[in-house]
PDB file of C-alpha atoms in Angstrom:
ATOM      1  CA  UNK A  18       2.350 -16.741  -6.376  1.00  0.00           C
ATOM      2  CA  UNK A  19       0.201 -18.402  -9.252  1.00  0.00           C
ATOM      3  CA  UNK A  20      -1.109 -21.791  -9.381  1.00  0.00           C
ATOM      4  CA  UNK A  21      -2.494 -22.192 -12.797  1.00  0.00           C
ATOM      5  CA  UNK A  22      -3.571 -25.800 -11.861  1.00  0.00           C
ATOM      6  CA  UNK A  23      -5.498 -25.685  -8.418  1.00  0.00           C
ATOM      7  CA  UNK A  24      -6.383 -21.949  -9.343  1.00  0.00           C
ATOM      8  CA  UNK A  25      -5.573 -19.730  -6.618  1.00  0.00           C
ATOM      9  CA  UNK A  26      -3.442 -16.659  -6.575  1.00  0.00           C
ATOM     10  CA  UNK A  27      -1.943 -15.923  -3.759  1.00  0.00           C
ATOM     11  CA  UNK A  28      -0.595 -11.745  -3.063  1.00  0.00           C
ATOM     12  CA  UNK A  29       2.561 -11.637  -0.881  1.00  0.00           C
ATOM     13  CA  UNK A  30       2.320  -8.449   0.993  1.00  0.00           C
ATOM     14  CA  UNK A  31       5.653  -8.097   2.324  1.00  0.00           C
ATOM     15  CA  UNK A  32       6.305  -8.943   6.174  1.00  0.00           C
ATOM     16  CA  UNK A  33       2.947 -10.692   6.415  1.00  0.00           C
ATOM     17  CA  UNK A  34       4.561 -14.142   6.707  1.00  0.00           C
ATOM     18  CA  UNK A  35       4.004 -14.421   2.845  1.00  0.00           C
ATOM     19  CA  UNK A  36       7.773 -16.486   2.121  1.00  0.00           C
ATOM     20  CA  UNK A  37       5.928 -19.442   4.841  1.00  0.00           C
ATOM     21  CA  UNK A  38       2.724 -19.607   3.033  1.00  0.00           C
ATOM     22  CA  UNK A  39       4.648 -19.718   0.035  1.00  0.00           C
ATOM     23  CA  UNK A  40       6.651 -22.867   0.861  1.00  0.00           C
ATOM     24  CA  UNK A  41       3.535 -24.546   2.404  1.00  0.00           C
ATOM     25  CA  UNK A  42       2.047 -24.337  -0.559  1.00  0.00           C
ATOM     26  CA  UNK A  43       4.830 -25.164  -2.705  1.00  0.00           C
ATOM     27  CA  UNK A  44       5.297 -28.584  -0.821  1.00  0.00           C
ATOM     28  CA  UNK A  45       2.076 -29.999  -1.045  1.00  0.00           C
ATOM     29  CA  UNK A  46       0.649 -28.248  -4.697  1.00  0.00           C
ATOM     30  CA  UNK A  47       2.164 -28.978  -7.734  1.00  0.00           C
ATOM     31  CA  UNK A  48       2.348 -26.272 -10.289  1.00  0.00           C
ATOM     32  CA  UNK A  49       3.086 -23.083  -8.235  1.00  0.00           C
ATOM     33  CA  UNK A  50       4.975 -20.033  -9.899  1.00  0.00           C
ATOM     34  CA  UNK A  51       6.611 -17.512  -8.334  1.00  0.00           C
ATOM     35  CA  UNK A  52       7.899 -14.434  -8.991  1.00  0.00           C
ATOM     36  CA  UNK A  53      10.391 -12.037  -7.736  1.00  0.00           C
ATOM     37  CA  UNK A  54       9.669  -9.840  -4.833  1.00  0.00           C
ATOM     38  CA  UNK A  55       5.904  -8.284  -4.122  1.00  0.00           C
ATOM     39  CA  UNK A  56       4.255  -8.549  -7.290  1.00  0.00           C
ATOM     40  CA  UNK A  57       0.652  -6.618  -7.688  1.00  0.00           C
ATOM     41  CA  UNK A  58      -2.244  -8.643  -8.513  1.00  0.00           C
ATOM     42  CA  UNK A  59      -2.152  -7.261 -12.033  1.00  0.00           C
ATOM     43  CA  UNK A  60       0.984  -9.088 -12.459  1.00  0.00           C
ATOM     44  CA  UNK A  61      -0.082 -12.162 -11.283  1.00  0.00           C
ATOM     45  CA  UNK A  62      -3.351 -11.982 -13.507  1.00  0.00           C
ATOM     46  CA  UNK A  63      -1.055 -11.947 -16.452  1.00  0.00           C
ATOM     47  CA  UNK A  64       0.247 -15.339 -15.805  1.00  0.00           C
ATOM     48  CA  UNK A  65      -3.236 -16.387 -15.575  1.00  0.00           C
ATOM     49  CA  UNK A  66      -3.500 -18.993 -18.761  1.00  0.00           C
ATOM     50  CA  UNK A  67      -5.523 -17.784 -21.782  1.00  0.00           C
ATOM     51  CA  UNK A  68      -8.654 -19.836 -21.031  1.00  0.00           C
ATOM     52  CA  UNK A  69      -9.010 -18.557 -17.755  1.00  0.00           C
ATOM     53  CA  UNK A  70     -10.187 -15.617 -16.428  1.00  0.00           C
ATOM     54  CA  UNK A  71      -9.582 -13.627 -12.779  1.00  0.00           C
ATOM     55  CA  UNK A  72     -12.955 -14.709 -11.370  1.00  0.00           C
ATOM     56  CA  UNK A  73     -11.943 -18.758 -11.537  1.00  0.00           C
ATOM     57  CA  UNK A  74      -9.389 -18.248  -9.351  1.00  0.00           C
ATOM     58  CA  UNK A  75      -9.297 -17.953  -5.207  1.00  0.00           C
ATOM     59  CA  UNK A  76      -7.250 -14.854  -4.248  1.00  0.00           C
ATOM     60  CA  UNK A  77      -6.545 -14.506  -1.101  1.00  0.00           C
ATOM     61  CA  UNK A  78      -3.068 -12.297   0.947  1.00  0.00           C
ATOM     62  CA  UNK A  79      -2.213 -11.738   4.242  1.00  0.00           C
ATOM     63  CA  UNK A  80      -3.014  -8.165   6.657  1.00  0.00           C
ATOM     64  CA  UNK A  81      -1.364  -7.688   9.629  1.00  0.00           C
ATOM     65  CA  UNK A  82      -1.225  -4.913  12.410  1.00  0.00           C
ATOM     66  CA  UNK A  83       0.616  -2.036  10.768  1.00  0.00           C
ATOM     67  CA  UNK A  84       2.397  -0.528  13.851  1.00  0.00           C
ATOM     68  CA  UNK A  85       3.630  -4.401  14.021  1.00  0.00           C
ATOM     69  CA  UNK A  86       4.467  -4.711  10.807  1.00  0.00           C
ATOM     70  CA  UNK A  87       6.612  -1.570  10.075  1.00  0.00           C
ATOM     71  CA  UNK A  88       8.878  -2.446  13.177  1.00  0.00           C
ATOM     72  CA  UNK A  89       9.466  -5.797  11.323  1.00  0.00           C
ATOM     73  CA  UNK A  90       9.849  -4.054   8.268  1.00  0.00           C
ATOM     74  CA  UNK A  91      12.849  -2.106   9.343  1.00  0.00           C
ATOM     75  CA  UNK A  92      14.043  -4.647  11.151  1.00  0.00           C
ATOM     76  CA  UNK A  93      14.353  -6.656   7.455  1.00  0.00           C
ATOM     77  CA  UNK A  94      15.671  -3.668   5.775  1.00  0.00           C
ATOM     78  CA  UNK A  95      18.300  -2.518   7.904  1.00  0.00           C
ATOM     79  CA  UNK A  96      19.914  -6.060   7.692  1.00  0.00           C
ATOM     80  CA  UNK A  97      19.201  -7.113   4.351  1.00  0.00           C
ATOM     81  CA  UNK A  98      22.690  -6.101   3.360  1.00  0.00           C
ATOM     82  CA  UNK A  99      24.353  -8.749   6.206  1.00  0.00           C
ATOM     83  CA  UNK A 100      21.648 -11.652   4.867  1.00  0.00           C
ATOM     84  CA  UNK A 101      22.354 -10.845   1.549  1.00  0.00           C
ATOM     85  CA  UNK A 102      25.808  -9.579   1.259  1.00  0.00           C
ATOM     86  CA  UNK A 103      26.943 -10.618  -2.248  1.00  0.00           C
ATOM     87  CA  UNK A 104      23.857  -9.214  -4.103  1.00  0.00           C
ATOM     88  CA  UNK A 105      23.414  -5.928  -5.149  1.00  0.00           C
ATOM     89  CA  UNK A 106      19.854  -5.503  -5.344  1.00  0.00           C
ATOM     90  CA  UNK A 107      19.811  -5.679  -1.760  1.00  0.00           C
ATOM     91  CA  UNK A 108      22.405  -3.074  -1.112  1.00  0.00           C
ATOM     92  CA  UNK A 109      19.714  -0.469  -3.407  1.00  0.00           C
ATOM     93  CA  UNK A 110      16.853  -0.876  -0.117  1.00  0.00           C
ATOM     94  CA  UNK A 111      19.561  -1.402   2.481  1.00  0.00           C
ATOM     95  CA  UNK A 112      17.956   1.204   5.508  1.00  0.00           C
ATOM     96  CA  UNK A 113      20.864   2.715   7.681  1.00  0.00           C
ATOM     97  CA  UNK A 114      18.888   5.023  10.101  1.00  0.00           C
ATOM     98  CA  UNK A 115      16.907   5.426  13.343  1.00  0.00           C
ATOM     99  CA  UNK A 116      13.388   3.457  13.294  1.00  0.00           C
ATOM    100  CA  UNK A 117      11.896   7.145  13.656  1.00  0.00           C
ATOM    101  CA  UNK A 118      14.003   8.175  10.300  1.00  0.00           C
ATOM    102  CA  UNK A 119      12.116   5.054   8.595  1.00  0.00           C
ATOM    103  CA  UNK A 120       9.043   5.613   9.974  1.00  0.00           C
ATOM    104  CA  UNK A 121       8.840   9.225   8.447  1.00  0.00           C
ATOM    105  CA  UNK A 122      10.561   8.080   4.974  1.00  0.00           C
ATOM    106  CA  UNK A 123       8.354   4.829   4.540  1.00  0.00           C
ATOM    107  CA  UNK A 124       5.805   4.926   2.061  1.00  0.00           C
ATOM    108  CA  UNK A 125       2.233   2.637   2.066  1.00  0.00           C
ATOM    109  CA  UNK A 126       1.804   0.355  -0.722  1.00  0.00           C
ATOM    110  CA  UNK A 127      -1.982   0.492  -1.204  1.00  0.00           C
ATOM    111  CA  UNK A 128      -3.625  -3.007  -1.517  1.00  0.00           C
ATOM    112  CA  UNK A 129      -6.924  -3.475  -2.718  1.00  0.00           C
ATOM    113  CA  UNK A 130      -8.229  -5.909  -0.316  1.00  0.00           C
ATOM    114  CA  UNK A 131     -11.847  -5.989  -2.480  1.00  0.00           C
ATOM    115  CA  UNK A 132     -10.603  -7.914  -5.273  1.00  0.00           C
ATOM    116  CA  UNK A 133      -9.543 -11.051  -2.559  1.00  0.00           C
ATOM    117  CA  UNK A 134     -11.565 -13.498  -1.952  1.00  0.00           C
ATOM    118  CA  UNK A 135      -9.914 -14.123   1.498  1.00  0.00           C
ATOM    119  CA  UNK A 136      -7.790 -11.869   3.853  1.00  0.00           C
ATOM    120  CA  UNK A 137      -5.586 -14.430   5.993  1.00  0.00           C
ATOM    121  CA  UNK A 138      -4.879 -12.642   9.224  1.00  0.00           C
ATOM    122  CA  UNK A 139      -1.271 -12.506  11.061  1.00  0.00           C
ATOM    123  CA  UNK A 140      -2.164 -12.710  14.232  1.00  0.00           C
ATOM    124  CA  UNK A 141      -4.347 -16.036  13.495  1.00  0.00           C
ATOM    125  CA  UNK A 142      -1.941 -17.184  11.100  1.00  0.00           C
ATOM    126  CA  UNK A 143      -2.607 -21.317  11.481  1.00  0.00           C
ATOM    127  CA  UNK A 144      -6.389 -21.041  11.991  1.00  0.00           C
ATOM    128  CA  UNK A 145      -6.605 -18.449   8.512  1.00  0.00           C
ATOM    129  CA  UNK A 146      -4.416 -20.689   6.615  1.00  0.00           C
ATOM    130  CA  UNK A 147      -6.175 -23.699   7.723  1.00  0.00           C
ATOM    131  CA  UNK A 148      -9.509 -22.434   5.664  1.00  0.00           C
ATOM    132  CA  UNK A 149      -7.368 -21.378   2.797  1.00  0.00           C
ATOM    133  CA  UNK A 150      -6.298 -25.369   3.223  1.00  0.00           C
ATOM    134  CA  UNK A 151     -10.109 -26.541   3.076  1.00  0.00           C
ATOM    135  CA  UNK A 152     -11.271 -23.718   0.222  1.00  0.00           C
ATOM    136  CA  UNK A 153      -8.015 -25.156  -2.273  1.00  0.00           C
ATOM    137  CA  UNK A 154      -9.343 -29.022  -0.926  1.00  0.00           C
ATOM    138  CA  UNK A 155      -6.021 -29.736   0.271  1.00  0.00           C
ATOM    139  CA  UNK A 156      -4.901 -31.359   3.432  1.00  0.00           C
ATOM    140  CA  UNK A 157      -4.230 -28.769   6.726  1.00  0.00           C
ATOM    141  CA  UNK A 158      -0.278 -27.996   6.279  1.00  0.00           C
ATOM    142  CA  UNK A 159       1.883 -26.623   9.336  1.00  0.00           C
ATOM    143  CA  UNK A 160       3.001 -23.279   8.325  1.00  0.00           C
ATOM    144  CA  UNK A 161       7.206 -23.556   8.507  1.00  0.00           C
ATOM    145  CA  UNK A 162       8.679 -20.425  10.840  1.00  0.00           C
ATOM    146  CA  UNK A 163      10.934 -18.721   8.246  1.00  0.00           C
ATOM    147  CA  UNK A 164      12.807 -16.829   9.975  1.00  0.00           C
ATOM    148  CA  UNK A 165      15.335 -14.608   8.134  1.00  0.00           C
ATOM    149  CA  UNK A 166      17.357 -13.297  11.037  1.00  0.00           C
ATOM    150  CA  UNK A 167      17.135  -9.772  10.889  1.00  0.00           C
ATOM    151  CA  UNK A 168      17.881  -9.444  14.722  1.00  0.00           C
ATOM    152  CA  UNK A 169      14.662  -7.985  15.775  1.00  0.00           C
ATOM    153  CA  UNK A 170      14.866  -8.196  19.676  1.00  0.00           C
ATOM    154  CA  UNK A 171      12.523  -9.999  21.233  1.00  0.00           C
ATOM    155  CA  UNK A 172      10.247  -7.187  22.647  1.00  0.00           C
ATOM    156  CA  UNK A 173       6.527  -5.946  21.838  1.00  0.00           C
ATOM    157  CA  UNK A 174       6.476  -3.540  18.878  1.00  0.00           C
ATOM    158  CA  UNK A 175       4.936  -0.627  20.841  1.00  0.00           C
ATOM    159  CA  UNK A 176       7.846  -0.174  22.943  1.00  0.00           C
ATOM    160  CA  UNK A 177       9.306   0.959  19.347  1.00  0.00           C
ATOM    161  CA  UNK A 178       6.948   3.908  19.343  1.00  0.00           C
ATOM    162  CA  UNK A 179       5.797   7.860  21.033  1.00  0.00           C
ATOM    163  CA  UNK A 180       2.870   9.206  19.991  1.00  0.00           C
ATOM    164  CA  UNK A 181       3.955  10.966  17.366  1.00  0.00           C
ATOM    165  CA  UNK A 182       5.407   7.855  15.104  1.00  0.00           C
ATOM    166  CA  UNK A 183       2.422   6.098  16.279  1.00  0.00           C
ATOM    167  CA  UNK A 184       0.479   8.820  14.228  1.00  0.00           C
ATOM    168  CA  UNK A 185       2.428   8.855  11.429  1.00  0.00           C
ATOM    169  CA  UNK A 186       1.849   4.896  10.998  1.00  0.00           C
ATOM    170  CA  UNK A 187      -2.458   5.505  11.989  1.00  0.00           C
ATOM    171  CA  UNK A 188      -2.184   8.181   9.168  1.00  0.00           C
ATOM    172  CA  UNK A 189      -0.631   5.922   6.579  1.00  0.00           C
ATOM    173  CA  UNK A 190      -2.193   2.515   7.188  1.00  0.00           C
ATOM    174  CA  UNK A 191      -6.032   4.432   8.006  1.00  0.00           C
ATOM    175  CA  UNK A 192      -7.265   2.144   5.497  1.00  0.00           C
ATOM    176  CA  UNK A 193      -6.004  -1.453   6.825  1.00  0.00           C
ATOM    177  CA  UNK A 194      -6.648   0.031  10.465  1.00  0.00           C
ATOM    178  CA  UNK A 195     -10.082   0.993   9.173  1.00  0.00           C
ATOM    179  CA  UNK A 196     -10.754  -2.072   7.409  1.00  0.00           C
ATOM    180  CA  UNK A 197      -9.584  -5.008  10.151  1.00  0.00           C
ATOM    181  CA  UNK A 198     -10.464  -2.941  13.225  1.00  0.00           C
ATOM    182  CA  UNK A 199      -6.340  -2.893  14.117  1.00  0.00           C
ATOM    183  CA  UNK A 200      -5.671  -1.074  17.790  1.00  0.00           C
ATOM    184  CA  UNK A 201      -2.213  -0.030  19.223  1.00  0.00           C
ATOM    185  CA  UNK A 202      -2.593  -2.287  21.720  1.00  0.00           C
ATOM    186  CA  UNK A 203      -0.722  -1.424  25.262  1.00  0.00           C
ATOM    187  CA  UNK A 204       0.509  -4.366  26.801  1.00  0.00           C
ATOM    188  CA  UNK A 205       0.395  -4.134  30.703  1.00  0.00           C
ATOM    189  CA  UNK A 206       2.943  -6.388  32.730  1.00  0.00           C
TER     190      UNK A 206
END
């Protein structure tokens, strides 16, 4: 997302409650452009307008625990087909294996978190966006809950994982998990 009048750029790393931020910003700032999927910030710099440059604009994304994140990430793939069912794009990343098949077939996207200005993070969602808010000078929104029903039970991610998928995902993420100090956290009952 590009907003060419209040100059911010926003990345949507997918999972990362990007489609919410999205739609708080769209409601309360006019001008915001959008573009299909998880475009790279290379994209997005080319709909920056000719008298501007990268360095006028706040960029800022979204990080959140990887071992977290994948679990919602299959959970979104392997029902994009029944959210989606008349579109064929969707039916190309349709998943239709075990989480431990998707775990060993997904691949990181690298993000390079040093050309942001400001890493929201998921697990402080409100508080992160509420600076964003301040730094773009406009009023504190609610972020909606945009919830695209992919079924994901309500239990904590960990329970998805042995030691050796919880590997696989340290090994992948090592920079984000590096970077923001993430932990597989055990939960005790």
């Amino acid at each position: 997302m590009i907003n060419n009048k209040h100059k911010f750029i926003f990345l949507h790393i997918g999972k990362c409650a990007g489609s919410s931020i999205k739609s708080a910003l769209n409601s309360s700032c006019e001008g915001c452009e959008y573009s299909n999927g998880h475009p790279t910030l290379d994209f997005l710099y080319s709909k920056i307008l000719p008298t501007h440059s990268p360095s006028d604009y706040f960029k800022f994304s979204v990080t959140r625990n990887p071992w977290d994140r994948v679990v919602s990430l299959y959970h979104h793939m392997t029902t994009v087909t029944k959210r989606w069912p008349n579109n064929p794009e969707k039916r190309k990343i349709q998943f239709n294996g075990t989480f431990e098949e998707f775990v060993n077939k997904t691949t990181y996207v690298n993000t390079d978190y040093f050309e942001l200005d400001y890493i929201i993070r998921y697990e402080s969602l409100q508080h992160d966006f509420n600076i964003v808010c301040d730094r773009l000078n406009i009023k504190q929104i609610k972020l909606p809950c945009i919830d695209y029903d992919t079924g994901r039970p309500a239990r904590n991610y960990q329970s998805y994982y042995n030691a050796k998928l919880q590997q696989i995902v340290a090994e992948k993420y090592a920079k984000d998990i590096e970077m923001f100090k993430y932990k597989f956290e055990v939960k005790k009952c």
